[in-house]
Amino acid sequence: MKKIILIKAGGTFKELRRQKGDFEDWIIRGMGVKPLQVRVVSVVAGETPPEPESGAGIVMTGSHTMVTHAEEWSEKLCPWIRRAVEKSIPFLGICYGHQLLARALGGEAGNHPQGPEIGTVRINLDAAAQNDILFGGLANHFPIHVTHTQSVLRLPPGARVLASSDYEPYHAVAFAESAWGVQFHPEFDAQVMRFYVAAQAEKLRKLDRDPEWVREQVVETPVSTGILVRFAQLAAANAG
């Protein structure tokens, strides 16, 4: 049976990785699948992904790197992403993966004009989400975990907004029939989010935000994590 291809675009902080594993571990756990059902490809370490159609689905992680850094591995991945979307392979881009998906398809990513967003926030589903196979039937409003400096600034042609907030207009986007991007982190739990808040306390202070207050707002985000489960189900159906 085909495996889910998990494109590793970066890793978390070393201390947190020692405690709880890395992005790919959290995503696999969030999808509720076995590690043997997933093929992890570390493009950031120079690994080359297989042909997109060899996978049941594709998930691309976040990264501490910026899309606008235009790293060689990142730029080389754009044609591969386009092939995956053209082949209608279920694709989910998370944070960096969301932004690179937009860039690969003709959109634009860059620094958010209002600065970084860090912590647990609430998003609102747009009308387009009602009939979407990944987001349909979810609560109209739910909390998510975020930590990002860059965002999608311009959508590629044909993209549909599925969820937004006052700060971020493109928190969830359907880029094609089987390709989605989320600016938030459905793989984070509350412990991971609190670690990120603490690690970026000085950045929050520069934004005139109290790190302790931000930390107190952190809650678990089961609806957000449930999106990973839904995606795994779509990939399983595609596996045949």
Coordinates of N, CA and C in Angstrom, one line a residue:
M1 N 0.8 -1.2 0.0 CA 0.0 0.0 0.0 C 0.9 1.3 0.0
K2 N 0.4 2.3 -0.7 CA 1.2 3.5 -0.7 C 1.3 4.2 0.6
K3 N 2.4 4.8 0.9 CA 2.6 5.5 2.1 C 2.3 7.0 2.0
I4 N 2.1 7.7 3.1 CA 2.0 9.2 3.1 C 3.5 9.7 3.0
I5 N 3.7 10.6 2.1 CA 5.1 11.2 2.0 C 5.1 12.5 2.9
L6 N 6.0 12.5 3.8 CA 6.1 13.6 4.8 C 7.3 14.4 4.4
I7 N 7.2 15.5 3.9 CA 8.3 16.4 3.5 C 8.8 17.2 4.7
K8 N 9.9 16.9 5.2 CA 10.5 17.6 6.3 C 11.3 18.8 5.9
A9 N 10.7 20.0 6.1 CA 11.4 21.2 5.7 C 12.2 21.9 6.8
G10 N 12.2 21.3 8.0 CA 12.9 21.9 9.1 C 12.7 21.1 10.3
G11 N 13.2 21.6 11.4 CA 13.1 20.9 12.7 C 12.8 21.9 13.8
T12 N 12.4 21.4 15.0 CA 12.1 22.2 16.1 C 13.4 22.5 16.9
F13 N 13.3 23.2 18.0 CA 14.4 23.5 18.9 C 15.0 22.2 19.5
K14 N 16.3 22.1 19.6 CA 17.0 20.9 20.0 C 16.5 20.4 21.4
E15 N 16.3 21.3 22.3 CA 15.8 20.9 23.7 C 14.4 20.3 23.6
L16 N 13.6 20.9 22.8 CA 12.2 20.4 22.7 C 12.2 19.0 21.9
R17 N 13.1 18.9 20.9 CA 13.2 17.7 20.2 C 13.6 16.5 21.1
R18 N 14.5 16.8 22.1 CA 15.0 15.8 23.0 C 13.8 15.3 23.9
Q19 N 12.9 16.3 24.2 CA 11.8 16.0 25.1 C 10.6 15.3 24.4
K20 N 10.3 15.8 23.2 CA 9.0 15.3 22.6 C 9.1 14.9 21.1
G21 N 10.3 14.8 20.6 CA 10.4 14.5 19.2 C 10.4 15.7 18.3
D22 N 10.2 15.5 17.0 CA 10.3 16.6 16.0 C 9.0 16.7 15.3
F23 N 9.0 17.7 14.3 CA 7.7 18.0 13.6 C 7.1 16.7 13.0
E24 N 7.9 15.9 12.4 CA 7.3 14.7 11.7 C 6.7 13.7 12.8
D25 N 7.3 13.6 14.0 CA 6.7 12.8 15.0 C 5.4 13.3 15.4
W26 N 5.2 14.6 15.6 CA 4.0 15.2 16.0 C 2.9 15.0 15.0
I27 N 3.3 15.2 13.7 CA 2.3 15.1 12.6 C 1.8 13.6 12.5
I28 N 2.7 12.7 12.6 CA 2.4 11.3 12.5 C 1.4 10.9 13.6
R29 N 1.8 11.4 14.8 CA 0.9 11.1 16.0 C -0.5 11.8 15.8
G30 N -0.4 13.0 15.3 CA -1.7 13.7 15.1 C -2.6 13.1 14.1
M31 N -2.0 12.5 13.0 CA -2.8 11.8 12.0 C -3.4 10.5 12.5
G32 N -2.8 10.0 13.6 CA -3.3 8.7 14.1 C -2.9 7.5 13.3
V33 N -1.8 7.6 12.6 CA -1.3 6.5 11.7 C 0.0 6.0 12.3
K34 N 0.4 4.8 11.8 CA 1.6 4.2 12.3 C 2.8 4.8 11.5
P35 N 4.0 4.9 12.2 CA 5.2 5.4 11.5 C 5.5 4.6 10.2
L36 N 5.2 3.3 10.2 CA 5.5 2.5 9.0 C 4.6 2.9 7.8
Q37 N 3.5 3.7 8.1 CA 2.6 4.1 7.0 C 3.1 5.5 6.4
V38 N 4.2 6.0 6.9 CA 4.7 7.3 6.5 C 6.1 7.2 6.0
R39 N 6.5 7.8 4.9 CA 7.8 7.9 4.4 C 8.3 9.4 4.7
V40 N 9.2 9.6 5.6 CA 9.7 10.9 5.9 C 10.9 11.2 5.0
V41 N 10.8 12.3 4.3 CA 11.9 12.8 3.4 C 12.4 14.1 3.8
S42 N 13.6 14.2 4.3 CA 14.2 15.4 4.8 C 14.8 16.2 3.7
V43 N 14.0 17.1 3.0 CA 14.6 17.9 2.0 C 15.6 18.9 2.5
V44 N 15.4 19.3 3.7 CA 16.3 20.3 4.3 C 17.7 19.7 4.5
A45 N 17.7 18.3 4.6 CA 19.0 17.6 4.7 C 19.5 17.1 3.4
G46 N 18.9 17.5 2.3 CA 19.3 17.1 1.0 C 18.7 15.9 0.4
E47 N 17.7 15.3 1.1 CA 17.1 14.1 0.5 C 16.1 14.5 -0.6
T48 N 16.0 13.6 -1.6 CA 15.2 13.9 -2.8 C 13.9 13.1 -2.6
P49 N 12.7 13.8 -2.8 CA 11.5 13.1 -2.6 C 11.2 12.2 -3.8
P50 N 10.4 11.2 -3.6 CA 10.0 10.3 -4.7 C 9.0 11.0 -5.6
E51 N 8.6 10.3 -6.7 CA 7.6 10.9 -7.5 C 6.3 11.1 -6.7
P52 N 5.6 12.2 -6.9 CA 4.5 12.5 -6.0 C 3.4 11.4 -6.1
E53 N 3.2 10.8 -7.3 CA 2.1 9.8 -7.4 C 2.5 8.5 -6.7
S54 N 3.7 8.4 -6.2 CA 4.0 7.2 -5.4 C 3.5 7.2 -4.0
G55 N 3.0 8.4 -3.6 CA 2.5 8.5 -2.2 C 0.9 8.5 -2.2
A56 N 0.4 8.1 -1.1 CA -1.0 8.1 -0.8 C -1.5 9.6 -0.6
G57 N -0.6 10.4 -0.1 CA -0.8 11.8 0.2 C 0.5 12.4 0.6
I58 N 0.5 13.7 0.7 CA 1.7 14.4 1.0 C 1.5 15.5 2.1
V59 N 2.3 15.5 3.1 CA 2.3 16.6 4.1 C 3.6 17.2 4.1
M60 N 3.6 18.6 4.1 CA 4.9 19.3 4.2 C 4.9 20.1 5.5
T61 N 6.0 19.9 6.3 CA 6.1 20.5 7.6 C 6.4 22.0 7.6
G62 N 6.4 22.6 8.8 CA 6.9 23.9 9.0 C 8.4 24.0 9.0
S63 N 8.9 25.1 9.2 CA 10.4 25.3 9.3 C 10.7 26.6 10.0
H64 N 11.9 26.6 10.6 CA 12.4 27.9 11.2 C 13.0 28.8 10.1
T65 N 13.2 28.2 8.9 CA 13.7 29.0 7.8 C 12.5 29.8 7.2
M66 N 12.8 30.9 6.5 CA 11.8 31.7 5.8 C 11.7 31.3 4.4
V67 N 10.5 31.3 3.8 CA 10.4 31.0 2.4 C 11.1 32.0 1.5
T68 N 11.2 33.3 2.0 CA 11.9 34.3 1.2 C 13.4 34.1 1.2
H69 N 13.9 33.3 2.1 CA 15.3 33.0 2.0 C 15.7 32.2 0.7
A70 N 14.7 31.6 0.1 CA 14.9 30.9 -1.2 C 16.0 30.0 -1.1
E71 N 16.0 29.1 -0.1 CA 17.0 28.1 0.0 C 17.0 27.2 -1.2
E72 N 18.1 26.6 -1.6 CA 18.2 25.8 -2.8 C 17.2 24.6 -2.8
W73 N 17.2 23.9 -1.6 CA 16.3 22.8 -1.5 C 14.8 23.2 -1.7
S74 N 14.5 24.4 -1.2 CA 13.2 24.9 -1.2 C 12.7 25.3 -2.6
E75 N 13.6 25.9 -3.3 CA 13.3 26.3 -4.7 C 13.2 25.1 -5.6
K76 N 14.0 24.1 -5.4 CA 14.0 22.9 -6.2 C 12.7 22.1 -5.9
L77 N 12.1 22.3 -4.8 CA 10.9 21.6 -4.4 C 9.6 22.1 -5.2
C78 N 9.7 23.4 -5.6 CA 8.5 24.0 -6.2 C 7.9 23.2 -7.4
P79 N 8.8 22.8 -8.4 CA 8.2 22.1 -9.5 C 7.6 20.7 -9.1
W80 N 8.2 20.1 -8.0 CA 7.7 18.9 -7.5 C 6.3 19.1 -6.9
I81 N 6.1 20.2 -6.2 CA 4.8 20.5 -5.6 C 3.8 20.7 -6.7
R82 N 4.2 21.4 -7.8 CA 3.2 21.6 -8.9 C 2.8 20.3 -9.5
R83 N 3.7 19.4 -9.7 CA 3.4 18.1 -10.2 C 2.4 17.3 -9.3
A84 N 2.7 17.4 -8.0 CA 1.8 16.8 -7.0 C 0.4 17.3 -7.1
V85 N 0.2 18.6 -7.2 CA -1.1 19.3 -7.3 C -1.7 18.9 -8.6
E86 N -1.0 18.9 -9.7 CA -1.5 18.5 -11.0 C -2.0 17.1 -11.1
K87 N -1.4 16.2 -10.3 CA -1.8 14.8 -10.2 C -2.9 14.6 -9.2
S88 N -3.3 15.6 -8.5 CA -4.4 15.5 -7.5 C -4.1 14.6 -6.4
I89 N -2.8 14.6 -6.0 CA -2.4 13.8 -4.8 C -2.8 14.7 -3.6
P90 N -3.5 14.1 -2.6 CA -3.9 14.9 -1.4 C -2.6 15.5 -0.8
F91 N -2.6 16.8 -0.6 CA -1.5 17.6 -0.2 C -1.9 18.5 0.9
L92 N -1.1 18.5 2.0 CA -1.4 19.4 3.1 C -0.1 20.1 3.5
G93 N 0.0 21.4 3.3 CA 1.1 22.2 3.7 C 0.9 22.9 5.0
I94 N 1.8 22.8 5.9 CA 1.7 23.4 7.3 C 2.7 24.5 7.4
C95 N 2.2 25.7 7.7 CA 3.1 26.9 8.0 C 4.0 27.1 6.8
Y96 N 5.3 26.8 6.9 CA 6.2 26.9 5.8 C 5.7 26.2 4.6
G97 N 5.2 25.0 4.8 CA 4.6 24.2 3.7 C 3.5 24.9 3.0
H98 N 2.6 25.6 3.8 CA 1.5 26.4 3.3 C 2.0 27.5 2.4
Q99 N 3.0 28.2 2.9 CA 3.6 29.4 2.2 C 4.3 28.9 0.9
L100 N 5.0 27.8 1.0 CA 5.7 27.4 -0.2 C 4.7 26.8 -1.3
L101 N 3.7 26.2 -0.8 CA 2.6 25.8 -1.7 C 2.1 26.9 -2.5
A102 N 1.8 28.0 -1.8 CA 1.3 29.2 -2.4 C 2.3 29.8 -3.4
R103 N 3.5 29.8 -3.0 CA 4.6 30.3 -3.9 C 4.8 29.5 -5.2
A104 N 4.7 28.1 -5.0 CA 4.9 27.2 -6.1 C 3.8 27.3 -7.1
L105 N 2.6 27.7 -6.7 CA 1.5 27.8 -7.6 C 1.2 29.2 -8.1
G106 N 2.1 30.1 -7.8 CA 2.0 31.4 -8.4 C 1.6 32.5 -7.5
G107 N 1.5 32.2 -6.2 CA 1.2 33.2 -5.2 C 2.4 33.9 -4.6
E108 N 2.3 34.5 -3.5 CA 3.5 35.2 -2.9 C 3.4 35.0 -1.4
A109 N 4.6 34.8 -0.8 CA 4.8 34.8 0.7 C 5.8 35.8 1.1
G110 N 5.7 36.3 2.3 CA 6.6 37.3 2.8 C 6.3 37.7 4.2
N111 N 7.0 38.6 4.8 CA 6.8 39.1 6.1 C 5.4 39.6 6.3
H112 N 4.7 39.2 7.4 CA 3.4 39.7 7.6 C 3.5 41.2 8.0
P113 N 2.7 42.1 7.4 CA 2.9 43.5 7.7 C 2.7 43.9 9.2
Q114 N 2.0 43.1 10.0 CA 1.8 43.4 11.4 C 2.8 42.7 12.3
G115 N 3.7 42.0 11.7 CA 4.7 41.3 12.6 C 4.3 39.9 12.9
P116 N 5.2 39.2 13.7 CA 5.0 37.8 14.0 C 3.7 37.6 14.8
E117 N 3.1 36.3 14.7 CA 2.0 35.9 15.4 C 2.4 34.7 16.2
I118 N 2.2 34.7 17.5 CA 2.7 33.6 18.4 C 1.6 33.3 19.5
G119 N 1.3 32.1 19.7 CA 0.4 31.7 20.7 C -0.8 30.9 20.2
T120 N -1.8 30.9 21.1 CA -3.1 30.2 20.7 C -4.1 31.3 20.4
V121 N -4.7 31.2 19.2 CA -5.6 32.2 18.8 C -6.9 31.5 18.2
R122 N -7.9 32.3 17.9 CA -9.1 31.7 17.3 C -9.2 32.1 15.8
I123 N -9.7 31.1 15.1 CA -10.0 31.4 13.6 C -11.5 31.2 13.3
N124 N -11.9 31.8 12.2 CA -13.3 31.7 11.8 C -13.3 31.0 10.4
L125 N -14.2 30.0 10.3 CA -14.3 29.4 9.0 C -15.1 30.3 8.0
D126 N -14.6 30.4 6.8 CA -15.3 31.1 5.7 C -16.4 30.2 5.1
A127 N -17.2 30.8 4.3 CA -18.4 30.1 3.7 C -17.9 29.0 2.9
A128 N -16.7 29.1 2.2 CA -16.2 28.1 1.3 C -15.9 26.8 2.0
A129 N -15.7 26.9 3.3 CA -15.3 25.7 4.1 C -16.5 24.7 4.2
Q130 N -17.7 25.2 4.1 CA -18.8 24.3 4.3 C -18.9 23.1 3.4
N131 N -18.5 23.3 2.2 CA -18.5 22.2 1.2 C -17.1 21.6 0.9
D132 N -16.2 21.9 1.7 CA -14.8 21.4 1.5 C -14.7 20.0 2.1
I133 N -14.0 19.1 1.5 CA -13.9 17.8 2.0 C -13.0 17.6 3.2
L134 N -12.1 18.6 3.4 CA -11.3 18.5 4.6 C -11.8 19.4 5.7
F135 N -12.4 20.5 5.5 CA -12.9 21.4 6.5 C -14.4 21.4 6.7
G136 N -15.1 20.8 5.8 CA -16.6 20.8 6.0 C -17.0 20.1 7.3
G137 N -18.0 20.7 7.9 CA -18.6 20.2 9.2 C -17.8 20.6 10.4
L138 N -16.7 21.3 10.3 CA -16.0 21.7 11.5 C -16.8 22.9 12.2
A139 N -16.5 23.1 13.5 CA -17.0 24.3 14.2 C -16.7 25.6 13.4
N140 N -17.6 26.5 13.5 CA -17.4 27.8 12.8 C -16.2 28.6 13.4
H141 N -15.9 28.4 14.7 CA -14.8 29.1 15.3 C -14.1 28.0 16.2
F142 N -12.8 28.1 16.2 CA -12.0 27.2 17.1 C -10.6 27.7 17.2
P143 N -9.9 27.3 18.4 CA -8.6 27.7 18.6 C -7.5 26.9 17.9
I144 N -6.4 27.6 17.6 CA -5.3 27.0 16.8 C -4.0 27.5 17.5
H145 N -2.9 26.8 17.2 CA -1.6 27.2 17.7 C -0.8 27.8 16.5
V146 N -0.2 29.0 16.8 CA 0.5 29.7 15.7 C 1.9 30.1 16.2
T147 N 2.8 30.1 15.3 CA 4.1 30.8 15.5 C 4.7 31.0 14.1
H148 N 4.6 32.2 13.6 CA 5.1 32.6 12.3 C 5.4 34.0 12.1
T149 N 6.4 34.3 11.3 CA 6.7 35.7 11.0 C 6.2 36.0 9.6
Q150 N 6.3 35.0 8.7 CA 5.8 35.2 7.3 C 4.5 34.6 7.1
S151 N 3.8 35.0 6.1 CA 2.5 34.6 5.7 C 2.3 34.5 4.2
V152 N 1.2 34.0 3.7 CA 0.9 34.1 2.3 C 0.3 35.5 2.2
L153 N 0.9 36.3 1.3 CA 0.5 37.7 1.0 C -0.4 37.8 -0.2
R154 N -0.2 36.9 -1.1 CA -1.1 36.9 -2.3 C -1.4 35.5 -2.7
L155 N -2.7 35.2 -2.9 CA -3.1 33.8 -3.3 C -2.8 33.6 -4.8
P156 N -2.5 32.3 -5.1 CA -2.4 32.0 -6.5 C -3.8 31.9 -7.2
P157 N -3.9 31.9 -8.5 CA -5.2 31.8 -9.1 C -6.0 30.6 -8.7
G158 N -7.2 30.8 -8.5 CA -8.1 29.6 -8.2 C -8.2 29.2 -6.7
A159 N -7.3 29.8 -5.9 CA -7.3 29.4 -4.5 C -8.6 29.9 -3.8
R160 N -9.0 29.2 -2.7 CA -10.2 29.6 -2.0 C -9.9 29.7 -0.5
V161 N -10.2 30.7 0.1 CA -10.0 30.9 1.6 C -11.0 30.1 2.4
L162 N -10.5 29.3 3.3 CA -11.3 28.5 4.1 C -11.5 29.0 5.6
A163 N -10.4 29.6 6.1 CA -10.4 30.1 7.5 C -9.5 31.3 7.6
S164 N -9.9 32.2 8.5 CA -9.2 33.5 8.6 C -9.4 34.0 10.0
S165 N -8.6 35.1 10.3 CA -8.8 35.8 11.6 C -8.6 37.3 11.3
D166 N -8.8 38.1 12.3 CA -8.5 39.5 12.1 C -7.1 39.8 11.7
Y167 N -6.2 39.0 12.2 CA -4.8 39.2 11.9 C -4.4 38.5 10.6
E168 N -4.8 37.3 10.4 CA -4.3 36.5 9.2 C -5.5 36.2 8.3
P169 N -5.5 36.8 7.1 CA -6.7 36.5 6.2 C -6.6 35.1 5.5
Y170 N -5.4 34.5 5.6 CA -5.3 33.2 4.9 C -4.8 32.1 5.8
H171 N -5.5 31.9 6.9 CA -5.1 30.8 7.8 C -5.3 29.4 7.3
A172 N -6.3 29.2 6.4 CA -6.5 28.0 5.8 C -7.0 28.2 4.4
V173 N -6.4 27.6 3.4 CA -6.7 27.8 2.0 C -6.8 26.5 1.3
A174 N -7.8 26.4 0.4 CA -7.8 25.3 -0.6 C -7.2 25.8 -1.9
F175 N -6.0 25.3 -2.2 CA -5.2 25.8 -3.3 C -5.7 25.1 -4.6
A176 N -6.2 23.9 -4.5 CA -6.8 23.1 -5.6 C -7.7 22.1 -5.0
E177 N -8.3 21.3 -5.8 CA -9.3 20.3 -5.3 C -8.8 19.4 -4.2
S178 N -7.5 19.1 -4.3 CA -6.9 18.1 -3.3 C -5.7 18.7 -2.6
A179 N -5.5 20.0 -2.6 CA -4.3 20.7 -2.0 C -4.8 21.8 -1.1
W180 N -4.3 21.6 0.2 CA -4.7 22.6 1.2 C -3.4 23.1 1.9
G181 N -3.5 24.3 2.4 CA -2.4 24.9 3.3 C -3.0 25.5 4.5
V182 N -2.3 25.3 5.6 CA -2.8 25.9 6.9 C -1.6 26.7 7.5
Q183 N -1.8 27.9 7.8 CA -0.8 28.7 8.4 C -0.5 28.3 9.9
F184 N -1.5 27.7 10.5 CA -1.3 27.3 11.9 C -0.7 25.9 12.0
H185 N -0.5 25.4 13.2 CA 0.2 24.2 13.5 C -0.8 23.2 14.1
P186 N -1.5 22.4 13.3 CA -2.4 21.3 13.9 C -1.6 20.3 14.7
E187 N -0.3 20.1 14.4 CA 0.5 19.1 15.1 C 1.0 19.5 16.5
F188 N 0.9 20.8 16.8 CA 1.3 21.3 18.2 C 0.3 20.8 19.2
D189 N 0.8 20.4 20.4 CA -0.1 20.4 21.6 C 0.2 21.6 22.4
A190 N -0.5 21.7 23.6 CA -0.3 22.9 24.4 C 1.1 22.9 25.0
Q191 N 1.7 21.8 25.3 CA 3.0 21.8 25.9 C 4.0 22.4 24.8
V192 N 3.9 22.0 23.6 CA 4.8 22.5 22.5 C 4.6 24.0 22.3
M193 N 3.3 24.4 22.3 CA 3.0 25.8 22.1 C 3.6 26.7 23.3
R194 N 3.5 26.2 24.5 CA 4.1 26.9 25.6 C 5.6 27.0 25.5
F195 N 6.2 26.0 25.0 CA 7.7 26.0 24.8 C 8.0 27.1 23.8
Y196 N 7.3 27.2 22.7 CA 7.5 28.2 21.7 C 7.3 29.6 22.2
V197 N 6.3 29.8 23.0 CA 6.1 31.1 23.6 C 7.3 31.5 24.5
A198 N 7.7 30.6 25.3 CA 8.9 30.8 26.2 C 10.1 31.1 25.4
A199 N 10.3 30.4 24.3 CA 11.5 30.5 23.5 C 11.5 31.8 22.8
Q200 N 10.4 32.4 22.6 CA 10.3 33.7 21.8 C 9.8 34.8 22.7
A201 N 10.0 34.7 24.0 CA 9.6 35.7 24.9 C 10.1 37.1 24.6
E202 N 11.3 37.2 24.2 CA 11.9 38.6 23.9 C 11.2 39.1 22.6
K203 N 11.0 38.3 21.7 CA 10.3 38.7 20.5 C 8.9 39.3 20.8
L204 N 8.2 38.6 21.7 CA 6.9 39.0 22.1 C 7.0 40.4 22.8
R205 N 8.0 40.5 23.7 CA 8.1 41.8 24.4 C 8.3 43.0 23.4
K206 N 9.1 42.7 22.3 CA 9.3 43.7 21.3 C 8.0 44.1 20.6
L207 N 7.1 43.2 20.6 CA 5.8 43.4 20.0 C 4.8 44.0 21.0
D208 N 5.3 44.4 22.2 CA 4.5 44.9 23.3 C 3.5 43.9 23.8
R209 N 3.9 42.6 23.8 CA 3.0 41.6 24.3 C 3.6 40.9 25.5
D210 N 2.9 40.7 26.5 CA 3.4 40.0 27.7 C 3.5 38.5 27.5
P211 N 4.7 37.9 27.5 CA 4.8 36.5 27.3 C 4.0 35.6 28.2
E212 N 3.9 36.1 29.5 CA 3.2 35.3 30.5 C 1.7 35.3 30.1
W213 N 1.2 36.4 29.7 CA -0.2 36.5 29.3 C -0.5 35.6 28.1
V214 N 0.4 35.6 27.1 CA 0.3 34.8 25.9 C 0.3 33.3 26.3
R215 N 1.2 33.0 27.3 CA 1.3 31.6 27.7 C 0.0 31.2 28.4
E216 N -0.6 32.1 29.2 CA -1.8 31.7 29.9 C -3.0 31.5 28.9
Q217 N -2.9 32.0 27.7 CA -4.0 31.8 26.8 C -3.9 30.4 26.0
V218 N -2.8 29.7 26.2 CA -2.6 28.5 25.5 C -3.6 27.4 26.0
V219 N -4.3 26.8 25.1 CA -5.2 25.7 25.4 C -4.9 24.5 24.4
E220 N -5.5 23.4 24.7 CA -5.4 22.3 23.7 C -6.3 22.7 22.5
T221 N -6.0 22.1 21.3 CA -6.7 22.5 20.1 C -7.2 21.2 19.4
P222 N -8.2 20.5 19.9 CA -8.6 19.2 19.3 C -9.2 19.4 17.9
V223 N -9.9 20.4 17.7 CA -10.5 20.6 16.3 C -9.4 20.8 15.3
S224 N -8.4 21.6 15.6 CA -7.3 21.8 14.7 C -6.5 20.5 14.5
T225 N -6.2 19.7 15.5 CA -5.5 18.5 15.4 C -6.4 17.5 14.6
G226 N -7.7 17.6 14.7 CA -8.6 16.7 14.0 C -8.5 16.8 12.4
I227 N -8.0 18.0 12.0 CA -7.7 18.1 10.5 C -6.7 17.2 10.0
L228 N -5.7 16.9 10.9 CA -4.7 15.9 10.5 C -5.3 14.5 10.3
V229 N -6.2 14.1 11.2 CA -6.9 12.8 11.1 C -7.7 12.8 9.9
R230 N -8.4 13.8 9.6 CA -9.2 13.9 8.3 C -8.3 13.7 7.1
F231 N -7.2 14.4 7.1 CA -6.3 14.3 6.0 C -5.8 12.9 5.8
A232 N -5.4 12.2 6.9 CA -5.0 10.9 6.8 C -6.0 9.9 6.2
Q233 N -7.3 10.2 6.5 CA -8.4 9.4 6.0 C -8.5 9.6 4.5
L234 N -8.3 10.9 4.0 CA -8.3 11.2 2.6 C -7.2 10.4 1.9
A235 N -6.0 10.5 2.5 CA -4.8 9.8 2.0 C -5.1 8.3 1.9
A236 N -5.7 7.7 2.9 CA -6.0 6.3 2.9 C -6.9 5.9 1.8
A237 N -7.9 6.8 1.5 CA -8.8 6.5 0.5 C -8.1 6.6 -0.9
N238 N -7.2 7.5 -1.0 CA -6.4 7.6 -2.2 C -5.4 6.5 -2.5
A239 N -5.0 5.8 -1.4 CA -4.0 4.7 -1.5 C -4.6 3.5 -2.2
G240 N -5.9 3.4 -2.2 CA -6.6 2.3 -2.9 C -6.6 1.0 -2.1

